[in-house]
Amino acid sequence: MEQNGKIIGKRERIEATFDRYSGEVSREAIIKDDILLHGLNFSERSLKGAYQEKAYYLFTFDSDRPEVVRERPAMIPQEICIQGGSYGLRRTIIQSRHSKDSPYSVDVLDGKRVLLLDGVPVADVSFVPRPAYYGQELRDGMRVEEVAPAIYWGETADVTAFRICEYWNRGKQCLFCDINENFRSWGHLRKGLGAIVPEDIVAESLEMASRDQGVKRYLITGGAILDSRREWEFYLRYIQRAEESLSRKLPSRLNTQALEPHALERFYETGVDYYHPNIEVWDRRLFSLICPGKEENIGRDEWIRRTAEAARLFGTGNVSPNFVAGIEMAYSQAFPHGFRNVEEAVRSTAEGIEILMQNEIVPKFDTWGLEPLSWFGRNGVSIPPLEYYPELYIRYKELKREYSMPWPAGLGEAGAGVSKVPASAFMDA
Ligand code: SF4
C-alpha cells in the first residue's frame, strides 16, 4: 500500500485509519471490520483448551476453502474478543473467519493468547467460552449445540431450520452466499441431521438453551423456499413449536425473505418479536444482479413494500433488514458492475438507509466476508477498501439521529466495548 509515495504496511495503514476517523468512529470498529474483511489465522497452540467451537450453521464465513480449514486438528472458536494491547482497545467481539493468508493471527505469547498484526502483538485475545447449556443430550441422542448453537457471545441461540436454499437448484442464488456449499462441506458436524431440522428437536433445544441465564433471545433462520406459501408455513411451524415450549420466555428473531402481510400477521401473533427480511444490497441494478432469485421471485420494490408493511405491524426498530455491507463494491472482469469508489457506494446504500428509516425500519449490517465457494469467490471479485465501513457508519449515525431511530432491536446493547454483534462493527462504531 502506498501513501504519499511511501510503501506502508498493514499496521501503518490501520493506524492512519484510526487517526483519520478519530472522534467519529471508534478504533474498535475499525480494526474489527478489518479483521472481518481479511479473516484470521490461528496458531496450533492458540487452539488448545476449552472454548466454544465454530458451528458452521448457515454460511462458512471463512476466507479459506473448507478443505483448508478442515485440515486443522482443532476447530477454531465461534468468536473471539480482543482487548487492551498497544491500541488500548475496549472489549470487542468478533466472528471468527479462517484465513491462512490474513495479516491478522492469534498466537500464544507468555502463556496468553494475543492478536498479531503483521507479526506484531497488538491486543489480548480471549475465545468465547462454551455456553453453560452446551453438552446436554436431546431425547434422540443429539447434543443441544448441534441444533441451537450460540452466537453473540452466548446471548443468541441460533437455529438454521433449513440448511440449504432452493435458489441454488436454479442457479439463482445470491452471489455472495455459500449456504449450500457450507452444508456440503460441514454438514457432517451434525450427523443425524439432513437439510431440514425437525421442529420438535428445535423446540426441545431452545427450551434447554432458555434455562441458561446467558441466553437472551433465539433466532430462526435458513435458506429460501421458492413457493411463498410453503416458505412461510414452514418457518411458522418452528415458531409455533418453539413458543409452545418456551411460553414467551425468550424474545425471538426471524430471518426469512420479505413475507406478505397476511403471513407476517401469523408470525406476529405467534410470538416473533424482531424480523429481518434481508435486502442485502440497495442499488436497483445490483440487487437484480446479486440477488437474482429474490428479484425474480419477489422483486425489489415488492420486497421494500413488504418490509414497510412489516414495520407497521412489528413497530419501530423491530424490523431490521440486513445489508451485506461492501458487496455493492464487488468488482471483477466477470462482474464489472460494483461501484468503483467508496463515495458512490456509501451514497447508494445511504439512500436505502434513509428510505427505510423514513418507513420506521432500522437496517443492520453484516460485514462482507468473501467466501471462496460463493459465486463471487469463484469469480475473483475484489473486496472493498476498509474506509468504506467508517464512511458507511458515519452516514448511518447521521441518518439515525436525523430520523430519531433506535438501534435495531434484538441485537443487544450498542457501543464500543459493549456490543456483542459478531459479524459487523456498526454497533461498535
Ligand atoms: S436467499 Fe440468497 S442469501 Fe439467502 S440463503 Fe438463499 S442464496 Fe443465500
Coordinates of N, CA and C in Angstrom, one line a residue, residues 183-353:
F183 N -23.3 -26.5 3.7 CA -23.9 -27.7 4.1 C -23.2 -28.9 3.6
R184 N -22.7 -28.8 2.3 CA -21.9 -29.9 1.7 C -20.6 -30.2 2.4
S185 N -20.0 -29.1 2.9 CA -18.6 -29.2 3.5 C -18.7 -29.5 5.0
W186 N -19.6 -28.9 5.6 CA -19.6 -29.0 7.1 C -20.9 -29.7 7.7
G187 N -21.7 -30.2 6.8 CA -23.0 -30.9 7.2 C -22.7 -32.0 8.2
H188 N -21.5 -32.7 8.0 CA -21.1 -33.8 8.9 C -21.0 -33.5 10.3
L189 N -20.9 -32.2 10.7 CA -20.8 -31.8 12.1 C -22.1 -32.1 12.8
R190 N -23.2 -32.3 12.1 CA -24.5 -32.6 12.8 C -24.9 -33.9 12.1
K191 N -24.4 -35.0 12.7 CA -24.5 -36.3 12.0 C -25.9 -36.8 11.7
G192 N -26.8 -36.6 12.6 CA -28.1 -37.2 12.4 C -29.0 -36.3 11.6
L193 N -28.6 -35.1 11.2 CA -29.5 -34.1 10.6 C -29.3 -34.0 9.1
G194 N -30.4 -33.9 8.4 CA -30.4 -33.6 7.0 C -30.5 -32.1 6.8
A195 N -31.0 -31.7 5.6 CA -31.2 -30.3 5.3 C -32.3 -29.6 6.1
I196 N -33.3 -30.4 6.5 CA -34.4 -29.9 7.3 C -34.2 -30.4 8.8
V197 N -34.2 -29.5 9.7 CA -34.1 -29.8 11.1 C -35.5 -30.0 11.7
P198 N -35.8 -31.2 12.2 CA -37.2 -31.4 12.7 C -37.6 -30.3 13.8
E199 N -38.9 -29.9 13.7 CA -39.3 -28.8 14.6 C -39.3 -29.3 16.1
D200 N -39.6 -30.6 16.3 CA -39.6 -31.0 17.7 C -38.2 -30.8 18.4
I201 N -37.2 -31.2 17.7 CA -35.9 -31.1 18.3 C -35.4 -29.6 18.4
V202 N -35.9 -28.8 17.5 CA -35.6 -27.4 17.7 C -36.3 -26.8 18.9
A203 N -37.6 -27.2 19.1 CA -38.3 -26.7 20.3 C -37.6 -27.2 21.6
E204 N -37.2 -28.5 21.6 CA -36.6 -29.1 22.8 C -35.2 -28.4 23.0
S205 N -34.5 -28.1 22.0 CA -33.2 -27.5 22.1 C -33.3 -26.1 22.7
L206 N -34.3 -25.3 22.2 CA -34.5 -24.0 22.6 C -34.9 -23.9 24.1
E207 N -35.8 -24.9 24.4 CA -36.2 -24.9 25.8 C -35.0 -25.1 26.8
M208 N -34.1 -26.0 26.3 CA -32.9 -26.3 27.1 C -32.0 -25.1 27.2
A209 N -31.8 -24.4 26.0 CA -31.0 -23.2 26.0 C -31.6 -22.1 26.8
S210 N -32.9 -22.0 26.9 CA -33.5 -20.9 27.6 C -33.3 -21.0 29.1
R211 N -32.9 -22.2 29.6 CA -32.6 -22.3 31.0 C -31.3 -21.7 31.4
D212 N -30.5 -21.4 30.4 CA -29.1 -20.8 30.6 C -29.4 -19.3 30.7
Q213 N -28.9 -18.7 31.9 CA -29.2 -17.3 32.1 C -28.5 -16.4 31.1
G214 N -27.5 -16.9 30.4 CA -26.8 -16.1 29.5 C -27.5 -15.9 28.1
V215 N -28.5 -16.8 27.9 CA -29.2 -16.8 26.6 C -30.3 -15.8 26.7
K216 N -30.3 -14.8 25.8 CA -31.3 -13.7 25.9 C -32.3 -13.7 24.8
R217 N -32.1 -14.5 23.8 CA -33.1 -14.5 22.7 C -32.8 -15.7 21.8
Y218 N -33.7 -16.0 20.9 CA -33.4 -17.1 19.9 C -33.7 -16.5 18.5
L219 N -33.0 -17.2 17.5 CA -33.2 -16.8 16.1 C -33.5 -18.0 15.3
I220 N -34.5 -17.9 14.4 CA -34.8 -18.9 13.5 C -34.4 -18.4 12.1
T221 N -33.6 -19.1 11.4 CA -33.1 -18.7 10.1 C -33.0 -19.9 9.2
G222 N -32.6 -19.7 7.9 CA -32.4 -20.7 7.0 C -32.6 -20.2 5.5
G223 N -32.4 -21.2 4.6 CA -32.5 -20.8 3.2 C -33.9 -20.5 2.7
A224 N -34.0 -20.0 1.5 CA -35.3 -19.6 0.9 C -36.0 -20.8 0.3
I225 N -37.3 -20.8 0.4 CA -38.1 -21.8 -0.3 C -38.9 -21.1 -1.4
L226 N -38.9 -21.7 -2.6 CA -39.4 -20.9 -3.7 C -40.9 -20.6 -3.6
D227 N -41.7 -21.5 -3.2 CA -43.1 -21.3 -3.1 C -43.4 -20.5 -1.8
S228 N -43.9 -19.3 -2.0 CA -44.1 -18.4 -0.8 C -44.9 -19.0 0.3
R229 N -46.0 -19.7 -0.1 CA -46.9 -20.2 1.0 C -46.1 -21.4 1.7
R230 N -45.5 -22.2 1.0 CA -44.7 -23.3 1.6 C -43.6 -22.7 2.5
E231 N -43.1 -21.6 2.1 CA -42.0 -21.0 2.9 C -42.5 -20.5 4.2
W232 N -43.6 -19.7 4.2 CA -44.0 -19.1 5.5 C -44.6 -20.2 6.4
E233 N -45.3 -21.1 5.8 CA -45.9 -22.2 6.6 C -44.8 -23.0 7.3
F234 N -43.7 -23.2 6.5 CA -42.5 -24.0 7.0 C -41.9 -23.3 8.3
Y235 N -41.6 -22.0 8.1 CA -40.9 -21.3 9.2 C -41.9 -21.0 10.4
L236 N -43.2 -20.8 10.0 CA -44.2 -20.6 11.1 C -44.2 -21.8 12.1
R237 N -44.1 -23.0 11.5 CA -44.2 -24.2 12.4 C -43.1 -24.2 13.4
Y238 N -41.9 -23.7 13.1 CA -40.8 -23.6 14.1 C -41.2 -22.7 15.2
I239 N -41.7 -21.5 14.8 CA -42.0 -20.5 15.8 C -43.1 -21.1 16.7
Q240 N -44.1 -21.7 16.1 CA -45.2 -22.2 16.9 C -44.7 -23.3 17.9
R241 N -43.9 -24.2 17.4 CA -43.5 -25.3 18.3 C -42.5 -24.7 19.4
A242 N -41.7 -23.7 19.0 CA -40.8 -23.1 20.0 C -41.5 -22.4 21.0
E243 N -42.5 -21.6 20.6 CA -43.3 -20.8 21.6 C -44.1 -21.6 22.5
E244 N -44.6 -22.8 22.0 CA -45.3 -23.7 22.9 C -44.4 -24.2 24.0
S245 N -43.2 -24.5 23.7 CA -42.3 -25.0 24.8 C -41.7 -23.8 25.6
L246 N -41.6 -22.6 25.0 CA -40.9 -21.6 25.8 C -41.9 -20.6 26.5
S247 N -43.2 -20.7 26.1 CA -44.2 -19.8 26.7 C -43.7 -18.3 26.8
R248 N -43.2 -17.8 25.7 CA -42.7 -16.4 25.6 C -41.6 -16.1 26.6
K249 N -40.9 -17.1 27.0 CA -39.8 -16.8 28.0 C -38.6 -16.0 27.3
L250 N -38.4 -16.3 26.0 CA -37.3 -15.6 25.3 C -37.9 -14.9 24.1
P251 N -37.4 -13.7 23.8 CA -37.7 -13.0 22.6 C -37.2 -13.7 21.4
S252 N -37.9 -13.6 20.3 CA -37.4 -14.3 19.1 C -37.1 -13.4 17.9
R253 N -36.2 -13.8 17.1 CA -35.8 -13.1 15.9 C -36.1 -14.1 14.7
L254 N -36.6 -13.5 13.6 CA -36.9 -14.3 12.5 C -36.2 -13.8 11.2
N255 N -35.5 -14.6 10.5 CA -34.8 -14.3 9.3 C -35.5 -15.0 8.2
T256 N -36.3 -14.3 7.4 CA -36.8 -15.0 6.2 C -36.8 -14.0 5.0
Q257 N -37.3 -14.4 3.9 CA -37.5 -13.4 2.8 C -38.6 -12.5 3.3
A258 N -38.8 -11.4 2.5 CA -39.9 -10.5 2.8 C -41.2 -11.2 2.5
L259 N -42.0 -11.3 3.6 CA -43.2 -12.1 3.5 C -44.4 -11.1 3.4
E260 N -45.5 -11.7 2.8 CA -46.7 -10.9 2.6 C -47.3 -10.6 4.0
P261 N -48.0 -9.4 4.0 CA -48.6 -9.0 5.3 C -49.5 -10.1 6.0
H262 N -50.3 -10.8 5.3 CA -51.2 -11.8 5.9 C -50.3 -12.9 6.6
A263 N -49.2 -13.2 6.0 CA -48.3 -14.2 6.6 C -47.6 -13.6 7.9
L264 N -47.2 -12.4 7.7 CA -46.5 -11.8 8.8 C -47.4 -11.6 10.1
E265 N -48.7 -11.4 9.8 CA -49.6 -11.3 11.0 C -49.5 -12.6 11.8
R266 N -49.5 -13.7 11.1 CA -49.4 -15.0 11.8 C -48.2 -15.1 12.7
F267 N -47.0 -14.7 12.1 CA -45.8 -14.7 12.9 C -45.9 -13.8 14.1
Y268 N -46.4 -12.6 13.9 CA -46.5 -11.6 14.9 C -47.4 -12.2 16.1
E269 N -48.5 -12.7 15.7 CA -49.5 -13.3 16.7 C -48.8 -14.5 17.4
T270 N -48.0 -15.2 16.7 CA -47.4 -16.4 17.3 C -46.3 -16.1 18.3
G271 N -45.7 -14.9 18.1 CA -44.7 -14.5 19.1 C -43.3 -14.0 18.5
V272 N -43.3 -13.8 17.2 CA -42.0 -13.2 16.7 C -41.9 -11.8 17.2
D273 N -40.7 -11.4 17.7 CA -40.5 -10.1 18.2 C -39.8 -9.2 17.2
Y274 N -38.8 -9.8 16.5 CA -37.9 -9.0 15.6 C -37.8 -9.7 14.3
Y275 N -37.8 -8.9 13.2 CA -38.0 -9.5 11.9 C -36.9 -9.0 11.0
H276 N -36.2 -9.9 10.2 CA -35.1 -9.5 9.3 C -35.3 -9.9 7.9
P277 N -36.1 -9.2 7.1 CA -36.2 -9.5 5.7 C -35.0 -8.9 4.9
N278 N -33.9 -9.7 4.8 CA -32.6 -9.2 4.4 C -32.6 -8.8 2.9
I279 N -32.4 -7.5 2.7 CA -32.4 -7.0 1.3 C -31.0 -7.1 0.7
E280 N -30.0 -7.2 1.5 CA -28.6 -7.4 1.1 C -27.9 -6.2 0.4
V281 N -28.5 -5.6 -0.6 CA -27.9 -4.5 -1.3 C -29.0 -3.6 -1.8
W282 N -28.7 -2.3 -1.8 CA -29.8 -1.3 -2.1 C -29.9 -1.0 -3.6
D283 N -28.9 -0.8 -4.3 CA -28.9 -0.3 -5.7 C -29.8 -1.3 -6.5
R284 N -30.7 -0.7 -7.3 CA -31.7 -1.5 -8.0 C -31.0 -2.5 -9.0
R285 N -30.1 -2.0 -9.7 CA -29.4 -2.9 -10.7 C -28.6 -4.0 -10.0
L286 N -27.9 -3.5 -9.0 CA -27.1 -4.5 -8.3 C -27.9 -5.6 -7.5
F287 N -29.1 -5.1 -7.0 CA -30.0 -6.1 -6.4 C -30.4 -7.2 -7.4
S288 N -30.7 -6.8 -8.6 CA -31.2 -7.8 -9.6 C -30.0 -8.7 -10.0
L289 N -28.8 -8.1 -10.0 CA -27.7 -9.0 -10.4 C -27.1 -9.8 -9.3
I290 N -27.1 -9.3 -8.1 CA -26.5 -10.0 -7.0 C -27.5 -11.0 -6.3
C291 N -28.8 -10.6 -6.4 CA -29.8 -11.5 -5.7 C -30.9 -11.9 -6.8
P292 N -30.5 -12.6 -7.8 CA -31.4 -12.9 -8.9 C -32.6 -13.7 -8.5
G293 N -32.5 -14.6 -7.5 CA -33.6 -15.4 -7.1 C -34.7 -14.5 -6.4
K294 N -34.2 -13.6 -5.5 CA -35.1 -12.7 -4.8 C -35.8 -11.8 -5.8
E295 N -35.0 -11.3 -6.8 CA -35.5 -10.4 -7.8 C -36.6 -11.0 -8.6
E296 N -36.4 -12.3 -9.0 CA -37.3 -12.9 -9.9 C -38.6 -13.4 -9.1
N297 N -38.4 -13.8 -7.9 CA -39.4 -14.4 -7.1 C -40.3 -13.4 -6.4
I298 N -39.7 -12.3 -6.0 CA -40.5 -11.3 -5.2 C -40.3 -9.9 -5.9
G299 N -39.1 -9.6 -6.2 CA -38.8 -8.3 -6.8 C -38.4 -7.2 -5.7
R300 N -37.5 -6.3 -6.1 CA -37.0 -5.4 -5.1 C -38.1 -4.4 -4.6
D301 N -39.0 -3.9 -5.5 CA -40.0 -2.9 -5.0 C -40.9 -3.6 -4.0
E302 N -41.3 -4.8 -4.4 CA -42.3 -5.6 -3.5 C -41.6 -5.9 -2.2
W303 N -40.3 -6.2 -2.3 CA -39.5 -6.5 -1.1 C -39.6 -5.3 -0.1
I304 N -39.4 -4.2 -0.7 CA -39.3 -3.0 0.2 C -40.8 -2.7 0.7
R305 N -41.7 -2.9 -0.2 CA -43.1 -2.6 0.3 C -43.5 -3.5 1.4
R306 N -43.2 -4.8 1.3 CA -43.5 -5.8 2.4 C -42.7 -5.5 3.7
T307 N -41.5 -5.0 3.5 CA -40.7 -4.6 4.7 C -41.3 -3.4 5.4
A308 N -41.8 -2.5 4.6 CA -42.5 -1.3 5.3 C -43.8 -1.8 6.0
E309 N -44.5 -2.7 5.3 CA -45.7 -3.2 6.0 C -45.4 -3.9 7.3
A310 N -44.3 -4.6 7.3 CA -43.8 -5.4 8.5 C -43.5 -4.4 9.6
A311 N -42.9 -3.2 9.3 CA -42.6 -2.3 10.3 C -43.8 -1.7 10.9
R312 N -44.9 -1.5 10.1 CA -46.2 -1.1 10.7 C -46.7 -2.1 11.7
L313 N -46.5 -3.3 11.4 CA -47.0 -4.4 12.3 C -46.1 -4.6 13.5
F314 N -44.8 -4.7 13.3 CA -43.9 -5.1 14.5 C -43.5 -3.8 15.3
G315 N -43.6 -2.7 14.7 CA -43.2 -1.4 15.4 C -41.8 -1.0 15.0
T316 N -41.5 0.3 15.3 CA -40.3 0.9 15.0 C -39.1 0.2 15.7
G317 N -38.1 -0.1 14.9 CA -36.9 -0.7 15.4 C -36.9 -2.2 15.5
N318 N -38.1 -2.8 15.3 CA -38.2 -4.3 15.4 C -38.1 -4.9 14.0
V319 N -38.0 -4.2 13.0 CA -37.8 -4.7 11.6 C -36.5 -4.2 11.1
S320 N -35.5 -5.1 10.9 CA -34.1 -4.7 10.6 C -33.6 -5.6 9.4
P321 N -33.9 -5.2 8.2 CA -33.3 -6.0 7.1 C -31.8 -5.8 7.1
N322 N -31.1 -6.8 6.7 CA -29.7 -6.8 6.7 C -29.1 -6.4 5.3
F323 N -28.1 -5.6 5.4 CA -27.2 -5.3 4.2 C -25.9 -6.1 4.3
V324 N -25.5 -6.8 3.3 CA -24.1 -7.4 3.3 C -23.2 -6.2 2.9
A325 N -22.7 -5.5 4.0 CA -22.0 -4.3 3.7 C -20.8 -4.5 2.9
G326 N -20.7 -3.8 1.8 CA -19.5 -3.9 1.0 C -19.7 -4.6 -0.4
I327 N -20.8 -5.4 -0.5 CA -21.0 -6.1 -1.7 C -21.3 -5.2 -2.9
E328 N -21.8 -4.0 -2.6 CA -22.0 -3.1 -3.7 C -20.7 -2.6 -4.4
M329 N -19.6 -3.0 -3.8 CA -18.3 -2.7 -4.4 C -17.6 -3.9 -5.0
A330 N -18.4 -5.0 -5.1 CA -17.8 -6.2 -5.7 C -17.5 -5.9 -7.2
Y331 N -16.3 -6.3 -7.6 CA -15.9 -5.9 -8.9 C -14.9 -7.0 -9.4
S332 N -15.1 -7.4 -10.7 CA -14.0 -8.2 -11.3 C -14.4 -8.2 -12.8
Q333 N -13.5 -8.9 -13.6 CA -13.8 -9.0 -15.0 C -15.2 -9.7 -15.3
A334 N -15.4 -10.7 -14.4 CA -16.7 -11.5 -14.6 C -17.9 -10.7 -14.0
F335 N -17.6 -9.7 -13.2 CA -18.7 -8.9 -12.6 C -18.3 -7.5 -12.6
P336 N -18.4 -6.8 -13.7 CA -17.9 -5.4 -13.8 C -19.0 -4.4 -13.4
H337 N -19.7 -4.7 -12.3 CA -20.9 -3.9 -12.0 C -20.8 -3.1 -10.7
G338 N -20.0 -3.5 -9.8 CA -20.0 -2.8 -8.5 C -19.4 -1.4 -8.6
F339 N -19.7 -0.6 -7.6 CA -19.2 0.8 -7.5 C -17.7 0.7 -7.4
R340 N -17.1 1.7 -8.1 CA -15.6 1.7 -8.1 C -15.0 2.6 -7.0
N341 N -15.9 3.5 -6.4 CA -15.3 4.3 -5.3 C -16.2 4.3 -4.1
V342 N -15.6 4.5 -3.0 CA -16.3 4.4 -1.7 C -17.5 5.4 -1.6
E343 N -17.2 6.6 -2.1 CA -18.2 7.7 -2.0 C -19.5 7.3 -2.7
E344 N -19.4 6.7 -3.9 CA -20.6 6.3 -4.6 C -21.3 5.2 -3.9
A345 N -20.5 4.2 -3.5 CA -21.1 3.0 -2.8 C -21.8 3.5 -1.5
V346 N -21.2 4.3 -0.7 CA -21.9 4.8 0.5 C -23.1 5.6 0.2
R347 N -23.0 6.4 -0.9 CA -24.2 7.3 -1.2 C -25.4 6.4 -1.6
S348 N -25.1 5.3 -2.3 CA -26.2 4.4 -2.7 C -26.8 3.7 -1.5
T349 N -26.0 3.2 -0.7 CA -26.5 2.4 0.5 C -27.2 3.4 1.5
A350 N -26.6 4.6 1.6 CA -27.2 5.6 2.5 C -28.6 6.0 2.0
E351 N -28.8 6.1 0.7 CA -30.1 6.4 0.1 C -31.1 5.3 0.6
G352 N -30.7 4.0 0.6 CA -31.5 3.0 1.1 C -31.8 3.1 2.6
I353 N -30.8 3.4 3.3 CA -31.0 3.5 4.8 C -32.0 4.6 5.1

